[in-house]
GROMACS .gro file of C-alpha atoms in nm:
model
  486
    1MET     CA    1  -2.492   2.098  -0.009
    2PHE     CA    2  -2.384   1.804  -0.222
    3TYR     CA    3  -2.457   1.524   0.022
    4ASN     CA    4  -2.529   1.301  -0.278
    5THR     CA    5  -2.172   1.343  -0.395
    6ALA     CA    6  -2.158   1.032  -0.614
    7SER     CA    7  -2.472   1.145  -0.797
    8HIS     CA    8  -2.319   1.483  -0.873
    9LEU     CA    9  -1.993   1.328  -0.992
   10ILE     CA   10  -2.159   1.089  -1.236
   11PHE     CA   11  -2.401   1.362  -1.351
   12TYR     CA   12  -2.116   1.604  -1.428
   13THR     CA   13  -1.915   1.328  -1.595
   14LEU     CA   14  -2.196   1.237  -1.831
   15PHE     CA   15  -2.401   1.555  -1.864
   16TYR     CA   16  -2.188   1.850  -1.754
   17ASP     CA   17  -2.385   2.177  -1.804
   18LEU     CA   18  -2.719   2.001  -1.868
   19ASP     CA   19  -2.857   2.173  -1.557
   20ILE     CA   20  -2.784   2.511  -1.720
   21TYR     CA   21  -2.977   2.412  -2.033
   22ILE     CA   22  -3.273   2.307  -1.820
   23SER     CA   23  -3.258   2.621  -1.603
   24ARG     CA   24  -3.272   2.841  -1.914
   25ALA     CA   25  -3.559   2.653  -2.075
   26CYS     CA   26  -3.771   2.598  -1.764
   27ARG     CA   27  -3.684   2.920  -1.578
   28CYS     CA   28  -3.598   2.731  -1.265
   29GLU     CA   29  -3.336   2.759  -0.987
   30GLY     CA   30  -3.165   2.436  -1.086
   31ILE     CA   31  -3.190   2.065  -1.013
   32ALA     CA   32  -3.163   1.846  -0.703
   33LEU     CA   33  -3.019   1.498  -0.748
   34SER     CA   34  -3.131   1.188  -0.560
   35PRO     CA   35  -2.888   0.931  -0.418
   36TRP     CA   36  -2.801   0.628  -0.629
   37GLN     CA   37  -3.084   0.375  -0.642
   38GLU     CA   38  -3.134   0.022  -0.768
   39GLY     CA   39  -3.439  -0.092  -0.960
   40ASN     CA   40  -3.594  -0.175  -1.296
   41ILE     CA   41  -3.589   0.069  -1.585
   42THR     CA   42  -3.912   0.264  -1.622
   43VAL     CA   43  -3.918   0.453  -1.951
   44LYS     CA   44  -4.146   0.758  -1.940
   45LYS     CA   45  -4.317   0.948  -2.222
   46TYR     CA   46  -3.992   1.094  -2.359
   47TYR     CA   47  -3.648   0.940  -2.350
   48ALA     CA   48  -3.301   0.962  -2.496
   49VAL     CA   49  -3.040   0.688  -2.516
   50VAL     CA   50  -2.675   0.789  -2.496
   51THR     CA   51  -2.461   0.488  -2.588
   52CYS     CA   52  -2.092   0.476  -2.498
   53TYR     CA   53  -1.894   0.219  -2.691
   54LYS     CA   54  -1.553   0.111  -2.812
   55LEU     CA   55  -1.501  -0.048  -3.152
   56SER     CA   56  -1.554  -0.425  -3.133
   57SER     CA   57  -1.651  -0.395  -2.771
   58LYS     CA   58  -1.955  -0.392  -2.546
   59GLN     CA   59  -2.194  -0.100  -2.560
   60TYR     CA   60  -2.312   0.090  -2.253
   61PRO     CA   61  -2.657   0.241  -2.319
   62ILE     CA   62  -2.749   0.517  -2.073
   63ILE     CA   63  -3.116   0.617  -2.067
   64ILE     CA   64  -3.240   0.960  -1.964
   65THR     CA   65  -3.619   0.984  -1.948
   66THR     CA   66  -3.893   1.230  -1.846
   67ASP     CA   67  -4.266   1.307  -1.879
   68SER     CA   68  -4.203   1.677  -1.935
   69GLU     CA   69  -4.190   1.799  -2.295
   70TYR     CA   70  -3.993   2.114  -2.199
   71VAL     CA   71  -3.737   1.918  -1.998
   72PHE     CA   72  -3.697   1.666  -2.279
   73LYS     CA   73  -3.640   1.941  -2.536
   74SER     CA   74  -3.357   2.077  -2.317
   75ILE     CA   75  -3.209   1.728  -2.282
   76LYS     CA   76  -3.227   1.667  -2.657
   77ASP     CA   77  -3.072   2.005  -2.742
   78TYR     CA   78  -2.795   1.944  -2.489
   79ILE     CA   79  -2.706   1.597  -2.616
   80GLN     CA   80  -2.707   1.702  -2.982
   81GLN     CA   81  -2.479   2.000  -2.911
   82ASN     CA   82  -2.245   1.824  -2.665
   83ILE     CA   83  -2.208   1.467  -2.791
   84SER     CA   84  -1.835   1.515  -2.870
   85ASN     CA   85  -1.770   1.670  -2.525
   86ILE     CA   86  -1.936   1.371  -2.355
   87ALA     CA   87  -1.706   1.138  -2.550
   88LEU     CA   88  -1.401   1.350  -2.461
   89ARG     CA   89  -1.476   1.354  -2.087
   90ILE     CA   90  -1.540   0.980  -2.065
   91SER     CA   91  -1.237   0.899  -2.281
   92VAL     CA   92  -1.001   1.117  -2.076
   93LEU     CA   93  -1.125   0.973  -1.746
   94SER     CA   94  -1.107   0.613  -1.867
   95LYS     CA   95  -0.777   0.669  -2.056
   96LYS     CA   96  -0.938   0.486  -2.350
   97LYS     CA   97  -1.091   0.616  -2.670
   98LEU     CA   98  -1.466   0.578  -2.637
   99MET     CA   99  -1.729   0.692  -2.882
  100VAL     CA  100  -2.078   0.814  -2.802
  101ALA     CA  101  -2.396   0.788  -3.008
  102SER     CA  102  -2.747   0.907  -2.927
  103SER     CA  103  -3.106   0.835  -3.020
  104PHE     CA  104  -3.437   0.986  -2.914
  105ASN     CA  105  -3.770   0.809  -2.857
  106GLU     CA  106  -3.662   0.514  -3.066
  107SER     CA  107  -3.690   0.151  -2.964
  108THR     CA  108  -3.490   0.100  -2.646
  109GLY     CA  109  -3.436  -0.267  -2.743
  110ASN     CA  110  -3.187  -0.438  -2.516
  111THR     CA  111  -3.174  -0.142  -2.275
  112GLN     CA  112  -3.481  -0.285  -2.105
  113SER     CA  113  -3.316  -0.615  -2.029
  114ASP     CA  114  -3.259  -0.765  -1.689
  115SER     CA  115  -2.904  -0.626  -1.666
  116ALA     CA  116  -2.832  -0.440  -1.344
  117HIS     CA  117  -2.860  -0.060  -1.345
  118ILE     CA  118  -2.833   0.227  -1.106
  119SER     CA  119  -3.068   0.522  -1.138
  120ILE     CA  120  -3.054   0.888  -1.037
  121THR     CA  121  -3.358   1.114  -1.038
  122ALA     CA  122  -3.315   1.488  -1.092
  123HIS     CA  123  -3.593   1.707  -0.950
  124ILE     CA  124  -3.644   2.051  -1.106
  125ARG     CA  125  -3.639   2.331  -0.845
  126TYR     CA  126  -3.864   2.620  -0.947
  127ASP     CA  127  -3.841   2.976  -0.813
  128THR     CA  128  -4.217   3.002  -0.768
  129PRO     CA  129  -4.498   2.750  -0.699
  130HIS     CA  130  -4.543   2.522  -0.998
  131PRO     CA  131  -4.852   2.324  -1.098
  132MET     CA  132  -4.659   1.997  -1.125
  133ASP     CA  133  -4.328   1.846  -1.016
  134ASP     CA  134  -4.096   1.800  -1.314
  135ASP     CA  135  -3.811   1.554  -1.302
  136PHE     CA  136  -3.603   1.324  -1.517
  137THR     CA  137  -3.432   0.993  -1.440
  138ILE     CA  138  -3.097   0.862  -1.560
  139TYR     CA  139  -3.041   0.484  -1.583
  140ILE     CA  140  -2.678   0.367  -1.602
  141PRO     CA  141  -2.578   0.000  -1.654
  142LEU     CA  142  -2.338  -0.134  -1.392
  143GLU     CA  143  -2.099  -0.246  -1.668
  144PHE     CA  144  -2.038   0.123  -1.745
  145PHE     CA  145  -1.850   0.161  -1.416
  146ASN     CA  146  -1.579  -0.077  -1.536
  147ILE     CA  147  -1.424   0.222  -1.714
  148PHE     CA  148  -1.363   0.376  -1.367
  149LYS     CA  149  -1.160   0.069  -1.263
  150ILE     CA  150  -1.457  -0.068  -1.067
  151LYS     CA  151  -1.504  -0.443  -1.098
  152ALA     CA  152  -1.881  -0.430  -1.102
  153THR     CA  153  -1.958  -0.733  -1.319
  154ASN     CA  154  -1.676  -0.987  -1.295
  155CYS     CA  155  -1.864  -1.223  -1.068
  156THR     CA  156  -2.200  -1.394  -1.059
  157ILE     CA  157  -2.309  -1.179  -0.764
  158TYR     CA  158  -2.301  -0.806  -0.819
  159PRO     CA  159  -2.122  -0.596  -0.557
  160SER     CA  160  -2.348  -0.392  -0.333
  161LEU     CA  161  -2.449  -0.044  -0.441
  162ASN     CA  162  -2.255   0.099  -0.145
  163ASP     CA  163  -1.939  -0.084  -0.255
  164ILE     CA  164  -1.965   0.049  -0.611
  165GLU     CA  165  -2.037   0.401  -0.490
  166SER     CA  166  -1.742   0.387  -0.251
  167GLN     CA  167  -1.505   0.274  -0.528
  168PHE     CA  168  -1.644   0.542  -0.759
  169LEU     CA  169  -1.573   0.817  -0.504
  170GLN     CA  170  -1.227   0.671  -0.444
  171PHE     CA  171  -1.156   0.697  -0.818
  172PHE     CA  172  -1.223   1.073  -0.814
  173ASN     CA  173  -1.028   1.124  -0.495
  174ASP     CA  174  -0.710   1.024  -0.681
  175PRO     CA  175  -0.611   1.343  -0.867
  176TYR     CA  176  -0.407   1.149  -1.124
  177ASN     CA  177  -0.730   0.998  -1.257
  178LEU     CA  178  -0.834   1.350  -1.363
  179PHE     CA  179  -0.515   1.398  -1.563
  180PRO     CA  180  -0.592   1.455  -1.932
  181SER     CA  181  -0.411   1.180  -2.124
  182LEU     CA  182  -0.230   1.337  -2.419
  183HIS     CA  183  -0.284   1.051  -2.662
  184ILE     CA  184  -0.657   1.050  -2.582
  185ILE     CA  185  -0.678   1.427  -2.635
  186LEU     CA  186  -0.509   1.388  -2.974
  187GLU     CA  187  -0.754   1.113  -3.067
  188THR     CA  188  -1.078   1.267  -2.941
  189MET     CA  189  -1.048   1.649  -2.923
  190ASP     CA  190  -1.193   1.820  -3.230
  191ASP     CA  191  -0.967   2.038  -3.444
  192ASN     CA  192  -1.117   2.369  -3.329
  193GLU     CA  193  -1.064   2.294  -2.959
  194PHE     CA  194  -0.719   2.144  -3.021
  195GLN     CA  195  -0.606   2.450  -3.220
  196LYS     CA  196  -0.734   2.680  -2.946
  197LEU     CA  197  -0.545   2.471  -2.689
  198ILE     CA  198  -0.213   2.485  -2.876
  199TYR     CA  199  -0.224   2.862  -2.926
  200PHE     CA  200  -0.330   2.926  -2.567
  201LEU     CA  201  -0.023   2.734  -2.445
  202LEU     CA  202   0.202   2.912  -2.695
  203ASN     CA  203   0.072   3.257  -2.598
  204GLU     CA  204   0.120   3.175  -2.230
  205LYS     CA  205   0.481   3.078  -2.317
  206ILE     CA  206   0.416   2.736  -2.163
  207LEU     CA  207   0.466   2.552  -2.492
  208THR     CA  208   0.775   2.578  -2.714
  209PRO     CA  209   0.871   2.437  -3.055
  210TYR     CA  210   1.085   2.182  -2.866
  211HIS     CA  211   0.773   2.054  -2.684
  212MET     CA  212   0.589   2.035  -3.017
  213TYR     CA  213   0.880   1.839  -3.161
  214LEU     CA  214   0.860   1.591  -2.872
  215LEU     CA  215   0.487   1.566  -2.935
  216THR     CA  216   0.537   1.466  -3.299
  217ARG     CA  217   0.805   1.213  -3.200
  218ALA     CA  218   0.591   1.060  -2.923
  219PHE     CA  219   0.275   1.039  -3.138
  220PRO     CA  220   0.380   1.013  -3.504
  221GLN     CA  221   0.036   0.876  -3.591
  222HIS     CA  222  -0.110   1.219  -3.502
  223SER     CA  223   0.153   1.432  -3.678
  224LEU     CA  224  -0.095   1.530  -3.953
  225LYS     CA  225  -0.348   1.652  -3.696
  226ILE     CA  226  -0.077   1.861  -3.533
  227LYS     CA  227   0.044   1.995  -3.870
  228TYR     CA  228  -0.303   2.100  -3.987
  229ASN     CA  229  -0.371   2.295  -3.665
  230ILE     CA  230  -0.057   2.508  -3.640
  231SER     CA  231   0.091   2.788  -3.851
  232SER     CA  232   0.354   2.741  -4.122
  233ASN     CA  233   0.599   2.947  -3.911
  234LEU     CA  234   0.558   2.708  -3.617
  235ILE     CA  235   0.603   2.409  -3.850
  236SER     CA  236   0.930   2.565  -3.966
  237ASP     CA  237   1.043   2.616  -3.605
  238ILE     CA  238   0.967   2.251  -3.523
  239LEU     CA  239   1.166   2.132  -3.825
  240ASP     CA  240   1.459   2.349  -3.713
  241VAL     CA  241   1.447   2.185  -3.369
  242GLY     CA  242   1.460   1.845  -3.537
  243LYS     CA  243   1.778   1.945  -3.720
  244THR     CA  244   1.955   2.057  -3.401
  245VAL     CA  245   1.847   1.782  -3.158
  246GLN     CA  246   2.092   1.497  -3.189
  247HIS     CA  247   1.924   1.226  -2.984
  248ILE     CA  248   1.583   1.182  -2.820
  249THR     CA  249   1.553   0.899  -2.566
  250ALA     CA  250   1.243   0.719  -2.443
  251ARG     CA  251   1.299   0.894  -2.110
  252ASP     CA  252   1.288   1.235  -2.283
  253LEU     CA  253   0.953   1.145  -2.438
  254ILE     CA  254   0.807   1.019  -2.107
  255GLU     CA  255   0.918   1.340  -1.935
  256GLY     CA  256   0.778   1.558  -2.213
  257ILE     CA  257   0.441   1.383  -2.218
  258TYR     CA  258   0.403   1.400  -1.840
  259ALA     CA  259   0.502   1.768  -1.825
  260PHE     CA  260   0.250   1.849  -2.102
  261GLU     CA  261  -0.032   1.660  -1.927
  262GLU     CA  262   0.043   1.827  -1.594
  263ILE     CA  263   0.028   2.172  -1.756
  264LEU     CA  264  -0.314   2.086  -1.898
  265TYR     CA  265  -0.437   1.967  -1.558
  266LEU     CA  266  -0.311   2.270  -1.365
  267LYS     CA  267  -0.385   2.541  -1.623
  268LEU     CA  268  -0.701   2.445  -1.812
  269ARG     CA  269  -0.934   2.440  -1.512
  270THR     CA  270  -0.882   2.816  -1.467
  271LYS     CA  271  -0.977   2.894  -1.828
  272GLN     CA  272  -1.350   2.918  -1.890
  273TYR     CA  273  -1.324   2.882  -2.267
  274PHE     CA  274  -1.200   2.521  -2.256
  275GLY     CA  275  -1.476   2.262  -2.229
  276PHE     CA  276  -1.264   1.999  -2.056
  277GLY     CA  277  -1.107   2.260  -1.830
  278ASN     CA  278  -1.454   2.359  -1.710
  279PHE     CA  279  -1.533   1.997  -1.639
  280ILE     CA  280  -1.215   1.948  -1.431
  281ASN     CA  281  -1.293   2.270  -1.243
  282GLN     CA  282  -1.647   2.153  -1.166
  283ILE     CA  283  -1.532   1.809  -1.053
  284THR     CA  284  -1.276   1.979  -0.827
  285LYS     CA  285  -1.556   2.187  -0.675
  286VAL     CA  286  -1.768   1.878  -0.612
  287LEU     CA  287  -1.472   1.707  -0.443
  288GLN     CA  288  -1.432   2.018  -0.229
  289GLN     CA  289  -1.793   1.966  -0.117
  290ILE     CA  290  -1.692   1.622   0.013
  291ILE     CA  291  -1.427   1.787   0.229
  292ILE     CA  292  -1.671   2.049   0.359
  293VAL     CA  293  -1.936   1.792   0.445
  294SER     CA  294  -1.672   1.577   0.618
  295THR     CA  295  -1.557   1.877   0.826
  296PHE     CA  296  -1.903   1.928   0.975
  297GLN     CA  297  -1.971   1.558   1.015
  298LYS     CA  298  -1.673   1.546   1.254
  299LYS     CA  299  -1.777   1.861   1.444
  300THR     CA  300  -2.083   2.080   1.410
  301PHE     CA  301  -2.034   2.450   1.346
  302GLU     CA  302  -2.146   2.517   1.705
  303MET     CA  303  -1.861   2.295   1.829
  304TRP     CA  304  -1.611   2.472   1.602
  305PHE     CA  305  -1.741   2.809   1.728
  306SER     CA  306  -1.685   2.704   2.088
  307GLU     CA  307  -1.332   2.582   2.007
  308ILE     CA  308  -1.246   2.912   1.836
  309GLU     CA  309  -1.375   3.105   2.139
  310LYS     CA  310  -1.158   2.902   2.377
  311SER     CA  311  -0.853   2.958   2.156
  312GLY     CA  312  -0.882   3.336   2.189
  313LEU     CA  313  -0.865   3.376   1.811
  314MET     CA  314  -1.229   3.478   1.748
  315TYR     CA  315  -1.165   3.851   1.707
  316SER     CA  316  -0.870   3.792   1.472
  317ILE     CA  317  -1.064   3.549   1.254
  318LEU     CA  318  -1.377   3.766   1.228
  319SER     CA  319  -1.162   4.064   1.132
  320HIS     CA  320  -1.048   3.867   0.825
  321CYS     CA  321  -1.407   3.792   0.716
  322ASP     CA  322  -1.630   4.029   0.521
  323ASP     CA  323  -1.984   4.107   0.637
  324VAL     CA  324  -2.152   3.884   0.379
  325THR     CA  325  -1.948   3.577   0.484
  326ILE     CA  326  -2.032   3.630   0.854
  327ALA     CA  327  -2.400   3.695   0.779
  328SER     CA  328  -2.422   3.378   0.566
  329ALA     CA  329  -2.242   3.165   0.826
  330PHE     CA  330  -2.482   3.267   1.105
  331TYR     CA  331  -2.795   3.302   0.889
  332HIS     CA  332  -2.967   2.999   1.042
  333ASN     CA  333  -2.833   3.042   1.397
  334THR     CA  334  -2.959   3.353   1.578
  335LYS     CA  335  -2.820   3.239   1.913
  336LEU     CA  336  -2.460   3.222   1.788
  337PHE     CA  337  -2.500   3.549   1.599
  338GLN     CA  338  -2.595   3.727   1.923
  339GLN     CA  339  -2.266   3.609   2.079
  340LEU     CA  340  -2.070   3.802   1.815
  341SER     CA  341  -2.145   4.127   2.000
  342GLN     CA  342  -1.862   4.027   2.240
  343TYR     CA  343  -1.610   4.054   1.954
  344LEU     CA  344  -1.748   4.309   1.706
  345SER     CA  345  -1.845   4.673   1.732
  346TYR     CA  346  -2.206   4.785   1.745
  347ARG     CA  347  -2.166   4.947   1.403
  348ARG     CA  348  -2.033   4.628   1.242
  349ILE     CA  349  -2.303   4.413   1.402
  350ASN     CA  350  -2.563   4.641   1.241
  351SER     CA  351  -2.384   4.618   0.906
  352ILE     CA  352  -2.386   4.236   0.923
  353ALA     CA  353  -2.750   4.235   1.037
  354SER     CA  354  -2.847   4.430   0.725
  355CYS     CA  355  -2.691   4.150   0.516
  356LEU     CA  356  -2.907   3.896   0.702
  357LYS     CA  357  -3.212   4.046   0.529
  358ASN     CA  358  -3.094   3.893   0.201
  359LYS     CA  359  -3.205   3.539   0.124
  360CYS     CA  360  -2.931   3.281   0.190
  361ASN     CA  361  -2.958   2.915   0.094
  362TYR     CA  362  -2.819   2.633   0.305
  363GLU     CA  363  -2.531   2.564   0.065
  364HIS     CA  364  -2.405   2.923   0.093
  365THR     CA  365  -2.432   2.904   0.474
  366ILE     CA  366  -2.220   2.588   0.492
  367VAL     CA  367  -1.953   2.729   0.256
  368SER     CA  368  -1.929   3.048   0.469
  369GLN     CA  369  -1.905   2.846   0.792
  370TYR     CA  370  -1.629   2.639   0.634
  371ALA     CA  371  -1.440   2.958   0.540
  372ILE     CA  372  -1.440   3.062   0.908
  373VAL     CA  373  -1.321   2.717   1.020
  374GLN     CA  374  -1.043   2.729   0.757
  375LEU     CA  375  -0.920   3.065   0.889
  376TYR     CA  376  -0.912   2.917   1.237
  377LEU     CA  377  -0.716   2.608   1.131
  378GLU     CA  378  -0.468   2.821   0.937
  379SER     CA  379  -0.422   3.046   1.243
  380ILE     CA  380  -0.333   2.773   1.487
  381SER     CA  381   0.026   2.841   1.594
  382HIS     CA  382   0.136   2.477   1.615
  383VAL     CA  383   0.059   2.426   1.245
  384ASN     CA  384   0.248   2.742   1.147
  385SER     CA  385   0.549   2.617   1.346
  386LEU     CA  386   0.623   2.395   1.043
  387TYR     CA  387   0.781   2.700   0.879
  388THR     CA  388   1.054   2.709   1.145
  389LEU     CA  389   1.165   2.346   1.107
  390PRO     CA  390   1.478   2.261   0.905
  391PHE     CA  391   1.348   2.142   0.566
  392ASN     CA  392   1.505   1.794   0.575
  393GLN     CA  393   1.361   1.736   0.922
  394LEU     CA  394   1.019   1.846   0.794
  395LEU     CA  395   1.040   1.594   0.510
  396LYS     CA  396   1.137   1.308   0.739
  397LYS     CA  397   0.884   1.382   1.012
  398TYR     CA  398   0.572   1.506   0.836
  399ILE     CA  399   0.580   1.432   0.463
  400ASP     CA  400   0.526   1.067   0.372
  401PRO     CA  401   0.504   0.952   0.006
  402GLN     CA  402   0.122   0.971  -0.002
  403THR     CA  403   0.126   1.328   0.132
  404MET     CA  404   0.384   1.430  -0.128
  405TYR     CA  405   0.165   1.267  -0.395
  406TYR     CA  406  -0.118   1.508  -0.309
  407ILE     CA  407   0.125   1.801  -0.301
  408LEU     CA  408   0.243   1.711  -0.653
  409PHE     CA  409  -0.104   1.770  -0.797
  410GLU     CA  410  -0.132   2.103  -0.619
  411LEU     CA  411   0.208   2.249  -0.707
  412GLY     CA  412   0.341   2.057  -1.006
  413TRP     CA  413   0.668   1.868  -1.050
  414PHE     CA  414   0.892   2.172  -1.113
  415THR     CA  415   0.816   2.342  -0.779
  416ILE     CA  416   0.880   2.014  -0.594
  417ALA     CA  417   1.202   1.953  -0.789
  418THR     CA  418   1.322   2.302  -0.693
  419ALA     CA  419   1.230   2.251  -0.326
  420LEU     CA  420   1.418   1.919  -0.313
  421LYS     CA  421   1.743   2.063  -0.440
  422GLN     CA  422   2.028   2.020  -0.186
  423THR     CA  423   1.829   1.744  -0.010
  424PRO     CA  424   1.995   1.400   0.038
  425LYS     CA  425   1.924   1.183  -0.266
  426LYS     CA  426   1.778   0.894  -0.065
  427LEU     CA  427   1.530   1.133   0.098
  428VAL     CA  428   1.430   1.260  -0.246
  429PHE     CA  429   1.369   0.902  -0.365
  430ASP     CA  430   1.159   0.833  -0.054
  431CYS     CA  431   0.946   1.144  -0.112
  432ILE     CA  432   0.866   1.081  -0.480
  433GLN     CA  433   0.829   0.702  -0.482
  434LYS     CA  434   0.450   0.719  -0.544
  435PHE     CA  435   0.475   0.975  -0.825
  436PRO     CA  436   0.395   0.885  -1.187
  437ILE     CA  437   0.715   0.775  -1.359
  438GLY     CA  438   0.724   1.087  -1.579
  439ALA     CA  439   0.721   1.313  -1.272
  440GLN     CA  440   0.997   1.104  -1.109
  441TYR     CA  441   1.216   1.137  -1.419
  442CYS     CA  442   1.164   1.515  -1.440
  443ILE     CA  443   1.245   1.569  -1.072
  444MET     CA  444   1.555   1.348  -1.070
  445ASP     CA  445   1.690   1.512  -1.387
  446VAL     CA  446   1.659   1.853  -1.220
  447TYR     CA  447   1.824   1.712  -0.907
  448ASP     CA  448   2.113   1.569  -1.111
  449GLY     CA  449   2.156   1.895  -1.304
  450ILE     CA  450   2.043   1.757  -1.641
  451LEU     CA  451   1.740   1.989  -1.649
  452ASN     CA  452   1.780   2.353  -1.535
  453PRO     CA  453   2.137   2.312  -1.406
  454ASN     CA  454   2.160   2.680  -1.300
  455ILE     CA  455   1.893   2.627  -1.034
  456LEU     CA  456   2.153   2.465  -0.806
  457HIS     CA  457   2.286   2.808  -0.705
  458ASP     CA  458   1.954   2.992  -0.692
  459GLU     CA  459   1.891   3.000  -0.317
  460MET     CA  460   1.595   3.238  -0.353
  461GLN     CA  461   1.408   3.001  -0.585
  462ILE     CA  462   1.476   2.704  -0.359
  463LYS     CA  463   1.355   2.895  -0.052
  464LYS     CA  464   1.038   3.013  -0.231
  465ALA     CA  465   0.963   2.659  -0.355
  466ARG     CA  466   0.999   2.522   0.000
  467GLN     CA  467   0.763   2.789   0.133
  468LEU     CA  468   0.506   2.689  -0.131
  469LEU     CA  469   0.546   2.322  -0.037
  470ILE     CA  470   0.482   2.398   0.332
  471GLN     CA  471   0.181   2.613   0.241
  472SER     CA  472   0.041   2.324   0.038
  473LEU     CA  473   0.105   2.084   0.329
  474ILE     CA  474  -0.085   2.310   0.571
  475ARG     CA  475  -0.367   2.361   0.319
  476LEU     CA  476  -0.407   1.985   0.275
  477HIS     CA  477  -0.411   1.944   0.653
  478CYS     CA  478  -0.670   2.218   0.700
  479ASN     CA  479  -0.906   2.082   0.436
  480GLY     CA  480  -0.887   1.730   0.579
  481THR     CA  481  -0.706   1.560   0.289
  482ILE     CA  482  -0.422   1.466   0.523
  483HIS     CA  483  -0.380   1.475   0.902
  484LEU     CA  484  -0.067   1.614   1.063
  485GLU     CA  485   0.023   1.527   1.421
  486VAL     CA  486   0.214   1.849   1.492
   0.00000   0.00000   0.00000
């Protein structure tokens, strides 16, 4: 399990997929990351320096060092092949254009100064006994964390490591910080990836010539980049839009930019062929680990098991689990597994027992236990009673602005706008007050009939959108993001 959550988040931010490079080269299971540590820089036999910088601004040299020649070769190959992706990830997260340069076994110069650093050590996990322990260490200057809105160096006394780590985790717990900023993507994404992105959105019928027209109006400085990466037919369509659109307001542009960015956030993480989408997906998975760990810090699995037994829902929940999930969940607990004979047939117990013969690591066990707990939480009748409440009463009683903020990044603005149709306007304002301004504009224009005016009479769409909103509310409650007193 990812108990060292902050270490995994910073590792994936800087060196997403490096563990795969190392696993291939060293034929190992993967890497295990240490917690954040303070201390002096100790450069080993081999090292690389990855420097993040902004023009006319301070540089942030990050050192990654090892004594293993094979590990270093993997690190060097990774950095040389992914330098633009590192710049893109950091730029999108910081909402600023940052550049990245690298060097290998050259003079580290000012990187060995007295400036404060944190370090993370990655231990290589081999499948079989290995003659020596291989590892590598990453040194990150505290000033680097300023790009995550962490005031790490604005005072004579540095904040504690725990304070910086806490602020860093808080940054990633705000889903809006993972939003890909459109102007940064236009500035930093290479032409090949940008072209692939545009045509993916067009083929999915998510992007239209009107959206492309808004894009050129919002970012005229990037109109050449857009022109060189689209077909002549699409250019013609965009020009035709320009001839028919009479007036574009600043509000139109804000709405268009937000809607585009939200599409990227919600859609790209499911598409394996987009580098940034993969990164968002991996970060989302790491954040999910925080929720899982938190669930079992509040109650052990044994306590959850006892609660499920008392509820009378054990048989129902186990019937919704496959044999592998049950075997993994009880892999390290023979005593609890024996109690399952009260709820499962002899034949199924034997089937699950055969799965227990397969090796199961601790991470897989915890994920399977969490799946069982989730089924239990979703089955509790008092949570499902939310479906029977009048929608306006549900909004007033259970959905505060912060809760709706989380729902926005699960469902998107259009589903919420549809669900809020026929709701009193003041209640709508109360619900969306914490939304980004672009999302607020989009939702209110739908409410006022400026966008999608025909939706006013579509009762089926409104009902479906409200069902999705309640499902999201229950899901957020079950995973611990919010707490409902139902």
